[in-house]
């Protein structure tokens, strides 16, 4: 039982390049989330998914797209990376969307955009 | 709007000393309250949570937190800190009426021998 895994762990992009971050969970959770973590700002929700084939915007969705083609996977895409997207990205999953349910987090992806 | 405040950006304590990390929230009713810990290079792990009932909540790794409605606070405590407790600690609140979830900005804990 690996929990929540993220690929890659580190990445450096040039401005304008694109990339996809992969999140996978093996807990059969319906709900998955992408956060970004920046110094002094805590975690901010980018997008989330309430089930296979459905996604929704979070607090800071601009510049990102997501897809949930399979229940266990949640992809975060950057079509044209910008230096402002330099951050640590965390994926999480939970059994329920209700805020009372624990979210399980992956180890994070550190992205630098130069 | 809901908000979570962790007033202390960084705290340093000696190993074996007691610890208290502060968390204040702004919400119209009693939200769900959580403390997460993030060890270096790791994701966040749930330490404890409060929904209702007894205002003193026990968590993993010897941590506890006390909900004080009058102060809108949910402070995290540990009687005796271990070097392995050095990490970033996040307070979070959940909206009981929906699915919104908010994190504080975190408190970084350094433990000195």
Coordinates of N, CA and C in Angstrom, one line a residue:
Chain A
X1 N 0.9 -1.2 0.0 CA 0.0 0.0 0.0 C 0.9 1.2 0.0
X2 N 1.1 1.9 -1.2 CA 2.0 3.0 -1.3 C 1.4 4.3 -0.8
X3 N 0.0 4.4 -0.7 CA -0.6 5.6 -0.4 C -0.7 6.5 -1.6
X4 N -0.2 7.7 -1.4 CA -0.2 8.7 -2.5 C 1.2 8.9 -3.0
X5 N 1.4 8.7 -4.3 CA 2.7 8.9 -4.9 C 2.7 10.0 -5.9
X6 N 3.8 10.7 -6.1 CA 3.9 11.8 -7.1 C 5.1 11.6 -7.9
X7 N 5.0 12.0 -9.2 CA 6.1 11.9 -10.2 C 6.1 13.2 -11.0
X8 N 7.2 13.8 -11.2 CA 8.5 13.5 -10.6 C 8.7 14.1 -9.2
X9 N 9.8 14.0 -8.6 CA 10.1 14.6 -7.3 C 10.6 16.0 -7.5
X10 N 11.4 16.2 -8.5 CA 12.0 17.5 -8.8 C 11.9 17.7 -10.3
X11 N 11.8 19.0 -10.7 CA 11.9 19.4 -12.1 C 12.3 20.8 -12.2
X12 N 13.1 21.1 -13.3 CA 13.4 22.5 -13.6 C 12.9 22.7 -15.0
X13 N 12.2 23.8 -15.2 CA 11.6 24.1 -16.5 C 12.1 25.5 -16.9
X14 N 12.1 25.8 -18.2 CA 12.3 27.1 -18.7 C 11.0 27.8 -18.9
X15 N 10.9 29.1 -18.8 CA 9.7 29.8 -19.0 C 9.1 29.4 -20.4
X16 N 7.8 29.1 -20.4 CA 7.2 28.8 -21.6 C 7.1 27.3 -21.9
X17 N 7.9 26.5 -21.2 CA 7.8 25.0 -21.4 C 6.6 24.5 -20.7
X18 N 6.2 23.3 -21.1 CA 5.1 22.6 -20.5 C 5.5 21.3 -19.8
X19 N 4.7 20.9 -18.8 CA 4.9 19.6 -18.2 C 3.7 19.1 -17.5
X20 N 3.7 17.9 -17.2 CA 2.6 17.3 -16.4 C 3.1 16.6 -15.2
X21 N 2.5 16.9 -14.1 CA 2.8 16.2 -12.8 C 1.7 15.1 -12.6
X22 N 2.2 13.9 -12.2 CA 1.3 12.8 -12.0 C 1.2 12.5 -10.6
X23 N -0.1 12.2 -10.2 CA -0.4 11.8 -8.8 C -1.1 10.5 -8.9
X24 N -0.8 9.5 -8.1 CA -1.4 8.3 -8.1 C -1.7 7.9 -6.6
X25 N -2.9 7.3 -6.4 CA -3.3 6.8 -5.1 C -3.9 5.4 -5.2
X26 N -3.6 4.6 -4.2 CA -4.0 3.2 -4.2 C -5.0 2.9 -3.1
X27 N -5.7 3.9 -2.6 CA -6.6 3.8 -1.5 C -8.0 3.8 -1.9
X28 N -8.3 3.8 -3.2 CA -9.6 3.8 -3.8 C -10.4 5.0 -3.4
X29 N -9.7 6.1 -3.1 CA -10.4 7.4 -2.8 C -11.0 8.0 -4.0
X30 N -12.2 8.6 -3.7 CA -12.9 9.3 -4.7 C -12.4 10.7 -5.0
X31 N -11.9 11.3 -4.0 CA -11.5 12.7 -4.1 C -10.0 12.9 -4.1
X32 N -9.6 13.8 -5.0 CA -8.2 14.1 -5.1 C -8.0 15.6 -5.3
X33 N -6.8 16.1 -4.9 CA -6.6 17.5 -4.8 C -5.1 17.8 -5.3
X34 N -5.0 19.0 -5.8 CA -3.6 19.5 -6.1 C -3.5 20.8 -5.3
X35 N -2.4 20.9 -4.5 CA -2.1 22.1 -3.8 C -0.7 22.6 -4.2
X36 N -0.5 23.9 -4.0 CA 0.9 24.4 -4.1 C 1.2 25.0 -2.8
X37 N 2.5 24.9 -2.4 CA 3.0 25.4 -1.1 C 4.1 26.4 -1.4
X38 N 3.9 27.6 -0.9 CA 4.9 28.7 -1.1 C 5.2 29.2 0.3
X39 N 6.4 29.7 0.4 CA 6.9 30.2 1.8 C 6.0 31.3 2.3
X40 N 5.6 31.1 3.5 CA 4.7 32.1 4.2 C 3.3 32.1 3.7
X41 N 2.9 31.2 2.9 CA 1.5 31.2 2.4 C 0.8 29.9 2.6
X42 N 1.4 28.9 3.3 CA 0.8 27.7 3.5 C 0.5 26.9 2.2
X43 N -0.6 26.1 2.3 CA -1.0 25.4 1.1 C -2.2 26.0 0.5
X44 N -2.2 26.1 -0.8 CA -3.4 26.7 -1.5 C -3.9 25.7 -2.5
X45 N -5.2 25.5 -2.6 CA -5.8 24.5 -3.5 C -5.8 25.1 -4.9
X46 N -5.3 24.2 -5.8 CA -5.3 24.6 -7.2 C -6.5 24.1 -7.9
X47 N -6.7 22.8 -7.9 CA -7.8 22.1 -8.5 C -8.1 20.9 -7.7
X48 N -9.3 20.4 -7.8 CA -9.7 19.2 -7.1 C -10.6 18.4 -8.0
X49 N -10.8 17.1 -7.6 CA -11.6 16.2 -8.4 C -12.5 15.4 -7.4
X50 N -13.8 15.3 -7.8 CA -14.7 14.6 -6.9 C -15.0 13.2 -7.5
X51 N -14.3 12.8 -8.5 CA -14.5 11.5 -9.1 C -13.9 11.4 -10.5
X52 N -13.9 10.2 -11.0 CA -13.3 10.0 -12.3 C -14.1 10.9 -13.3
X53 N -13.3 11.6 -14.1 CA -13.9 12.4 -15.2 C -14.4 13.8 -14.7
X54 N -14.3 14.1 -13.5 CA -14.8 15.4 -13.0 C -13.7 16.2 -12.3
X55 N -13.6 17.5 -12.6 CA -12.6 18.3 -11.9 C -13.3 19.6 -11.6
X56 N -12.7 20.4 -10.7 CA -13.2 21.7 -10.3 C -12.1 22.6 -9.9
X57 N -12.3 23.9 -10.0 CA -11.3 24.9 -9.7 C -11.2 25.1 -8.2
X58 N -10.0 25.3 -7.7 CA -9.8 25.7 -6.3 C -9.5 27.2 -6.2
X59 N -8.7 27.5 -5.2 CA -8.4 28.9 -4.9 C -7.5 29.6 -6.0
X60 N -6.5 28.8 -6.5 CA -5.5 29.4 -7.4 C -5.4 28.6 -8.7
X61 N -6.4 28.5 -9.6 CA -6.4 27.6 -10.7 C -5.7 28.1 -12.0
X62 N -5.5 29.5 -12.0 CA -5.0 30.0 -13.3 C -3.6 29.5 -13.6
X63 N -3.5 29.1 -14.9 CA -2.2 28.7 -15.4 C -2.0 27.1 -15.3
X64 N -3.1 26.5 -14.8 CA -3.0 25.0 -14.6 C -4.2 24.4 -15.2
X65 N -4.0 23.1 -15.6 CA -5.1 22.3 -16.0 C -5.0 20.9 -15.4
X66 N -6.1 20.2 -15.3 CA -6.0 18.9 -14.6 C -6.9 17.9 -15.4
X67 N -6.6 16.7 -15.1 CA -7.5 15.6 -15.7 C -7.5 14.5 -14.8
X68 N -8.6 13.8 -14.8 CA -8.8 12.6 -13.9 C -9.5 11.5 -14.8
X69 N -8.7 10.9 -15.6 CA -9.2 9.9 -16.6 C -9.4 8.6 -15.9
X70 N -8.6 8.3 -14.9 CA -8.8 7.1 -14.1 C -8.9 7.5 -12.6
X71 N -9.7 6.7 -11.9 CA -9.9 7.0 -10.5 C -8.7 7.2 -9.7
X72 N -7.7 6.4 -10.0 CA -6.5 6.4 -9.1 C -5.5 7.5 -9.5
X73 N -5.7 8.2 -10.6 CA -4.7 9.1 -11.1 C -5.3 10.5 -11.2
X74 N -4.5 11.5 -10.9 CA -4.9 12.9 -11.0 C -3.7 13.7 -11.6
X75 N -3.8 14.2 -12.8 CA -2.7 14.9 -13.5 C -2.9 16.4 -13.4
X76 N -1.7 17.0 -13.1 CA -1.7 18.5 -13.1 C -0.8 19.0 -14.3
X77 N -1.3 19.8 -15.1 CA -0.6 20.3 -16.3 C -0.3 21.8 -16.2
X78 N 0.9 22.1 -16.7 CA 1.3 23.5 -16.9 C 1.6 23.6 -18.4
X79 N 0.7 24.4 -19.1 CA 0.9 24.5 -20.5 C 2.0 25.4 -20.9
X80 N 2.2 26.5 -20.2 CA 3.3 27.4 -20.5 C 3.8 28.0 -19.1
X81 N 4.8 27.3 -18.7 CA 5.3 27.6 -17.3 C 5.8 29.0 -17.2
X82 N 5.6 29.6 -16.0 CA 6.0 30.9 -15.6 C 6.8 30.9 -14.3
X83 N 7.7 31.8 -14.1 CA 8.5 31.8 -12.9 C 7.6 31.9 -11.6
X84 N 6.4 32.4 -11.7 CA 5.5 32.5 -10.6 C 5.0 31.1 -10.2
X85 N 5.2 30.2 -11.1 CA 4.7 28.8 -10.8 C 5.8 28.0 -10.1
X86 N 7.0 28.6 -9.8 CA 8.0 27.9 -9.0 C 7.4 27.7 -7.6
X87 N 7.3 26.4 -7.2 CA 6.7 26.1 -6.0 C 6.9 24.6 -5.7
X88 N 6.4 24.2 -4.5 CA 6.3 22.8 -4.2 C 4.8 22.4 -4.4
X89 N 4.6 21.3 -5.1 CA 3.2 20.9 -5.4 C 2.9 19.6 -4.7
X90 N 1.8 19.6 -4.0 CA 1.4 18.4 -3.3 C 0.0 17.9 -3.8
X91 N 0.0 16.6 -4.0 CA -1.3 16.0 -4.3 C -1.8 15.3 -3.0
X92 N -3.1 15.3 -2.9 CA -3.7 14.6 -1.8 C -5.0 13.9 -2.2
X93 N -5.4 13.0 -1.4 CA -6.7 12.3 -1.7 C -7.4 12.1 -0.4
X94 N -8.7 11.9 -0.5 CA -9.5 11.6 0.7 C -10.7 10.7 0.3
X95 N -11.3 10.1 1.3 CA -12.4 9.2 1.1 C -13.7 10.0 0.8
X96 N -13.8 11.2 1.4 CA -15.0 12.0 1.2 C -14.6 13.4 0.9
X97 N -15.4 14.2 0.2 CA -15.1 15.6 -0.1 C -15.4 16.4 1.2
X98 N -16.2 15.8 2.1 CA -16.6 16.6 3.3 C -15.3 16.9 4.1
X99 N -15.3 18.1 4.6 CA -14.1 18.6 5.2 C -13.7 17.9 6.5
X100 N -14.6 17.0 6.9 CA -14.3 16.3 8.2 C -13.4 15.1 7.9
X101 N -13.2 14.8 6.6 CA -12.4 13.6 6.3 C -10.9 14.0 6.1
X102 N -10.1 13.1 6.6 CA -8.6 13.3 6.5 C -8.2 13.3 5.0
X103 N -7.3 14.2 4.7 CA -6.6 14.1 3.4 C -5.3 13.5 3.6
X104 N -4.9 12.6 2.7 CA -3.6 11.9 2.6 C -2.8 12.5 1.6
X105 N -1.6 12.9 1.9 CA -0.7 13.7 1.1 C 0.4 12.9 0.5
X106 N 0.8 13.2 -0.8 CA 2.0 12.7 -1.4 C 3.2 13.4 -0.9
X107 N 4.4 13.0 -1.3 CA 5.6 13.6 -0.8 C 6.0 14.9 -1.5
X108 N 5.3 15.3 -2.5 CA 5.5 16.6 -3.1 C 6.4 16.6 -4.4
X109 N 6.3 17.6 -5.2 CA 7.1 17.8 -6.4 C 7.7 19.2 -6.3
X110 N 9.0 19.3 -6.3 CA 9.6 20.7 -6.3 C 9.8 21.1 -7.7
X111 N 9.2 22.2 -8.1 CA 9.3 22.7 -9.5 C 9.9 24.1 -9.4
X112 N 10.9 24.2 -10.3 CA 11.6 25.5 -10.5 C 11.4 25.9 -11.9
X113 N 10.9 27.2 -12.1 CA 10.8 27.7 -13.5 C 11.7 28.9 -13.6
X114 N 12.7 28.7 -14.6 CA 13.7 29.8 -14.7 C 13.4 30.7 -15.9
Chain B
X1 N -15.0 35.9 5.7 CA -14.3 34.8 5.1 C -13.5 34.0 6.2
X2 N -13.5 32.7 6.0 CA -12.7 31.9 7.0 C -11.2 32.2 6.8
X3 N -10.5 32.1 8.0 CA -9.1 32.2 7.9 C -8.5 31.5 9.1
X4 N -7.2 31.1 8.9 CA -6.5 30.4 9.9 C -5.2 31.2 10.1
X5 N -4.8 31.5 11.3 CA -3.6 32.2 11.7 C -2.7 31.4 12.6
X6 N -1.5 31.3 12.1 CA -0.5 30.7 13.0 C 0.5 31.8 13.2
X7 N 0.5 32.4 14.4 CA 1.2 33.7 14.7 C 2.8 33.5 14.7
X8 N 3.2 32.3 15.0 CA 4.6 32.0 15.1 C 5.2 31.4 13.8
X9 N 6.0 32.1 13.1 CA 6.6 31.5 11.9 C 7.6 30.4 12.2
X10 N 8.4 30.7 13.3 CA 9.5 29.8 13.6 C 9.6 29.7 15.1
X11 N 9.8 28.5 15.7 CA 10.0 28.3 17.1 C 11.1 27.4 17.3
X12 N 12.0 27.7 18.3 CA 13.1 26.8 18.7 C 12.9 26.4 20.1
X13 N 13.0 25.1 20.4 CA 12.9 24.6 21.7 C 14.0 23.6 22.0
X14 N 14.4 23.4 23.2 CA 15.4 22.4 23.6 C 14.7 21.1 23.7
X15 N 15.5 20.0 23.4 CA 14.9 18.7 23.5 C 14.6 18.4 25.0
X16 N 13.4 17.9 25.2 CA 12.9 17.6 26.5 C 12.0 18.7 27.0
X17 N 12.0 19.9 26.4 CA 11.2 21.0 26.9 C 9.8 20.8 26.3
X18 N 8.9 21.5 26.9 CA 7.5 21.5 26.5 C 7.3 22.4 25.3
X19 N 6.2 22.1 24.5 CA 6.0 22.9 23.3 C 4.5 23.3 23.2
X20 N 4.3 24.5 22.7 CA 2.9 24.9 22.4 C 3.0 25.7 21.1
X21 N 2.2 25.3 20.1 CA 2.1 26.0 18.9 C 0.7 26.6 18.8
X22 N 0.7 27.8 18.4 CA -0.6 28.5 18.4 C -1.3 28.5 17.1
X23 N -2.6 28.4 17.2 CA -3.5 28.5 16.0 C -4.8 29.2 16.3
X24 N -5.1 30.2 15.6 CA -6.4 30.9 15.7 C -7.1 30.9 14.4
X25 N -8.4 30.8 14.5 CA -9.2 30.7 13.3 C -10.3 31.8 13.4
X26 N -10.8 32.1 12.2 CA -11.9 33.0 12.1 C -13.0 32.4 11.3
X27 N -14.1 32.1 12.0 CA -15.2 31.4 11.4 C -16.5 31.7 12.2
X28 N -17.6 31.7 11.5 CA -18.9 32.0 12.1 C -19.3 31.0 13.1
X29 N -19.0 29.7 12.9 CA -19.4 28.7 13.8 C -18.1 27.9 14.2
X30 N -18.3 26.8 14.8 CA -17.2 25.9 15.2 C -16.8 25.1 14.0
X31 N -15.6 25.3 13.4 CA -15.3 24.5 12.2 C -14.6 23.2 12.7
X32 N -14.4 22.3 11.7 CA -13.5 21.2 12.0 C -12.1 21.7 12.1
X33 N -11.3 21.2 13.0 CA -10.0 21.7 13.2 C -9.0 20.5 13.2
X34 N -7.8 20.8 12.5 CA -6.8 19.8 12.3 C -5.4 20.4 12.6
X35 N -4.5 19.5 12.9 CA -3.1 19.8 12.9 C -2.4 18.7 12.1
X36 N -1.6 19.2 11.1 CA -0.8 18.4 10.3 C 0.7 18.7 10.6
X37 N 1.5 17.6 10.3 CA 3.0 17.8 10.4 C 3.6 17.5 9.1
X38 N 4.6 18.3 8.7 CA 5.4 18.0 7.5 C 6.8 17.9 7.9
X39 N 7.3 16.7 7.8 CA 8.8 16.5 8.0 C 9.5 16.9 6.7
X40 N 10.8 17.2 6.9 CA 11.6 17.7 5.7 C 11.5 16.7 4.5
X41 N 11.1 17.2 3.4 CA 11.1 16.4 2.2 C 9.9 15.5 2.1
X42 N 9.0 15.6 3.0 CA 7.8 14.7 3.1 C 6.5 15.5 2.9
X43 N 5.4 14.7 2.6 CA 4.1 15.3 2.6 C 3.6 15.5 4.0
X44 N 2.4 16.0 4.1 CA 1.7 16.3 5.3 C 1.1 15.0 5.9
X45 N 1.2 14.9 7.2 CA 0.6 13.8 8.0 C -0.3 14.4 9.0
X46 N -1.5 13.8 9.2 CA -2.4 14.2 10.2 C -1.9 13.9 11.6
X47 N -1.9 14.9 12.5 CA -1.5 14.6 13.9 C -2.8 14.4 14.7
X48 N -3.8 15.2 14.5 CA -5.0 15.1 15.3 C -6.1 16.0 14.7
X49 N -7.3 15.7 15.1 CA -8.4 16.5 14.6 C -9.5 16.7 15.7
X50 N -10.3 17.7 15.5 CA -11.4 18.0 16.4 C -12.6 18.3 15.6
X51 N -13.7 17.6 16.0 CA -15.0 17.9 15.4 C -16.0 18.4 16.4
X52 N -16.1 17.7 17.6 CA -17.0 18.1 18.6 C -16.7 17.3 19.9
X53 N -17.4 17.7 21.0 CA -17.2 16.9 22.2 C -16.0 17.4 23.0
X54 N -15.3 16.5 23.6 CA -14.2 16.8 24.5 C -13.2 17.8 23.8
X55 N -13.0 18.9 24.5 CA -12.2 19.9 23.8 C -10.7 19.6 23.8
X56 N -10.3 18.6 24.6 CA -8.9 18.2 24.6 C -8.8 17.0 23.7
X57 N -8.0 17.1 22.7 CA -7.9 16.0 21.7 C -6.5 15.4 21.8
X58 N -6.4 14.1 21.8 CA -5.1 13.4 21.8 C -4.8 13.0 20.3
X59 N -3.5 13.1 20.0 CA -3.1 12.7 18.6 C -2.0 11.7 18.7
X60 N -1.4 11.6 17.5 CA -0.2 10.6 17.4 C 1.0 11.3 17.9
X61 N 2.0 10.5 18.1 CA 3.4 11.0 18.5 C 3.4 11.8 19.8
X62 N 2.4 11.6 20.7 CA 2.3 12.3 22.0 C 1.8 13.7 21.9
X63 N 1.3 14.1 20.8 CA 0.7 15.5 20.7 C -0.7 15.5 21.2
X64 N -1.1 16.7 21.7 CA -2.5 17.0 22.0 C -2.8 18.4 21.6
X65 N -4.1 18.7 21.5 CA -4.5 20.1 21.2 C -5.8 20.4 22.0
X66 N -6.0 21.6 22.3 CA -7.1 22.0 23.1 C -7.9 23.1 22.3
X67 N -9.2 22.8 22.1 CA -10.1 23.7 21.4 C -10.7 24.7 22.5
X68 N -10.5 26.0 22.3 CA -11.1 27.0 23.2 C -12.0 27.9 22.3
X69 N -13.2 27.7 22.5 CA -14.2 28.4 21.7 C -14.1 29.9 22.0
X70 N -13.9 30.3 23.2 CA -13.9 31.7 23.6 C -12.8 32.5 23.0
X71 N -11.7 31.7 22.7 CA -10.5 32.4 22.1 C -10.3 32.0 20.6
X72 N -11.3 31.3 20.1 CA -11.1 30.8 18.7 C -9.8 30.2 18.4
X73 N -9.3 29.4 19.3 CA -8.0 28.8 19.2 C -8.0 27.3 19.3
X74 N -6.9 26.8 18.7 CA -6.8 25.3 18.7 C -5.3 25.1 18.8
X75 N -4.7 25.3 20.0 CA -3.2 25.2 20.1 C -2.8 23.8 20.3
X76 N -1.6 23.5 19.7 CA -1.0 22.2 19.8 C 0.0 22.1 20.9
X77 N 0.0 21.0 21.6 CA 1.0 20.9 22.7 C 1.7 19.6 22.8
X78 N 2.9 19.6 23.4 CA 3.6 18.3 23.6 C 4.4 18.6 24.9
X79 N 4.3 17.7 25.9 CA 4.9 17.9 27.2 C 6.5 17.8 27.1
X80 N 7.0 17.0 26.2 CA 8.4 16.8 26.1 C 8.8 16.6 24.7
X81 N 9.5 17.5 24.1 CA 9.8 17.5 22.7 C 11.1 16.6 22.4
X82 N 11.0 15.8 21.3 CA 12.1 15.0 20.9 C 12.7 15.6 19.6
X83 N 14.0 15.2 19.4 CA 14.6 15.8 18.2 C 13.9 15.5 16.9
X84 N 13.2 14.4 16.9 CA 12.5 13.9 15.7 C 11.3 14.8 15.4
X85 N 10.9 15.6 16.4 CA 9.7 16.5 16.2 C 10.0 17.7 15.4
X86 N 11.3 17.9 15.0 CA 11.6 19.1 14.2 C 10.9 18.9 12.8
X87 N 10.1 19.9 12.5 CA 9.3 19.8 11.3 C 8.5 21.1 11.1
X88 N 7.7 21.1 10.1 CA 6.8 22.2 9.9 C 5.4 21.7 10.3
X89 N 4.7 22.6 11.0 CA 3.4 22.2 11.6 C 2.3 23.1 11.0
X90 N 1.2 22.5 10.5 CA 0.2 23.3 9.9 C -1.1 23.1 10.6
X91 N -1.8 24.2 10.9 CA -3.1 24.1 11.4 C -4.1 24.3 10.3
X92 N -5.2 23.6 10.3 CA -6.2 23.7 9.2 C -7.6 23.7 9.7
X93 N -8.5 24.3 9.0 CA -9.9 24.3 9.4 C -10.7 23.8 8.2
X94 N -11.8 23.1 8.6 CA -12.7 22.6 7.6 C -14.1 23.2 7.8
X95 N -14.8 23.6 6.8 CA -16.1 24.2 6.9 C -17.1 23.0 7.1
X96 N -17.8 23.0 8.2 CA -18.7 21.8 8.4 C -19.9 21.9 7.5
X97 N -20.2 23.0 6.9 CA -21.4 23.1 6.1 C -21.1 22.7 4.6
X98 N -19.8 22.5 4.3 CA -19.5 22.2 2.9 C -18.2 21.5 2.8
X99 N -17.4 21.8 1.8 CA -16.2 21.1 1.6 C -15.0 22.0 1.5
X100 N -15.1 23.2 2.0 CA -13.9 24.1 2.0 C -13.0 23.7 3.1
X101 N -11.7 23.8 2.8 CA -10.6 23.4 3.7 C -9.5 24.5 3.6
X102 N -9.1 25.0 4.7 CA -8.1 26.1 4.7 C -6.9 25.7 5.6
X103 N -5.7 26.0 5.1 CA -4.5 25.8 5.9 C -3.9 27.1 6.4
X104 N -3.3 27.0 7.6 CA -2.5 28.1 8.0 C -1.2 28.2 7.3
X105 N -0.4 29.2 7.6 CA 0.9 29.4 6.9 C 2.0 28.5 7.5
X106 N 1.7 27.9 8.6 CA 2.7 26.9 9.1 C 3.6 27.5 10.2
X107 N 4.1 26.7 11.1 CA 5.1 27.1 12.1 C 6.3 26.0 11.9
X108 N 7.5 26.6 11.7 CA 8.6 25.7 11.6 C 9.2 25.5 13.0
X109 N 9.4 24.2 13.4 CA 10.0 23.9 14.7 C 11.4 23.4 14.6
X110 N 12.3 24.0 15.3 CA 13.6 23.6 15.5 C 13.8 23.0 16.9
X111 N 14.5 21.9 17.0 CA 14.7 21.3 18.3 C 16.3 21.2 18.5
X112 N 16.7 21.9 19.5 CA 18.2 21.9 19.8 C 18.5 20.9 20.9
X113 N 19.6 20.2 20.8 CA 20.0 19.2 21.8 C 20.2 19.8 23.2

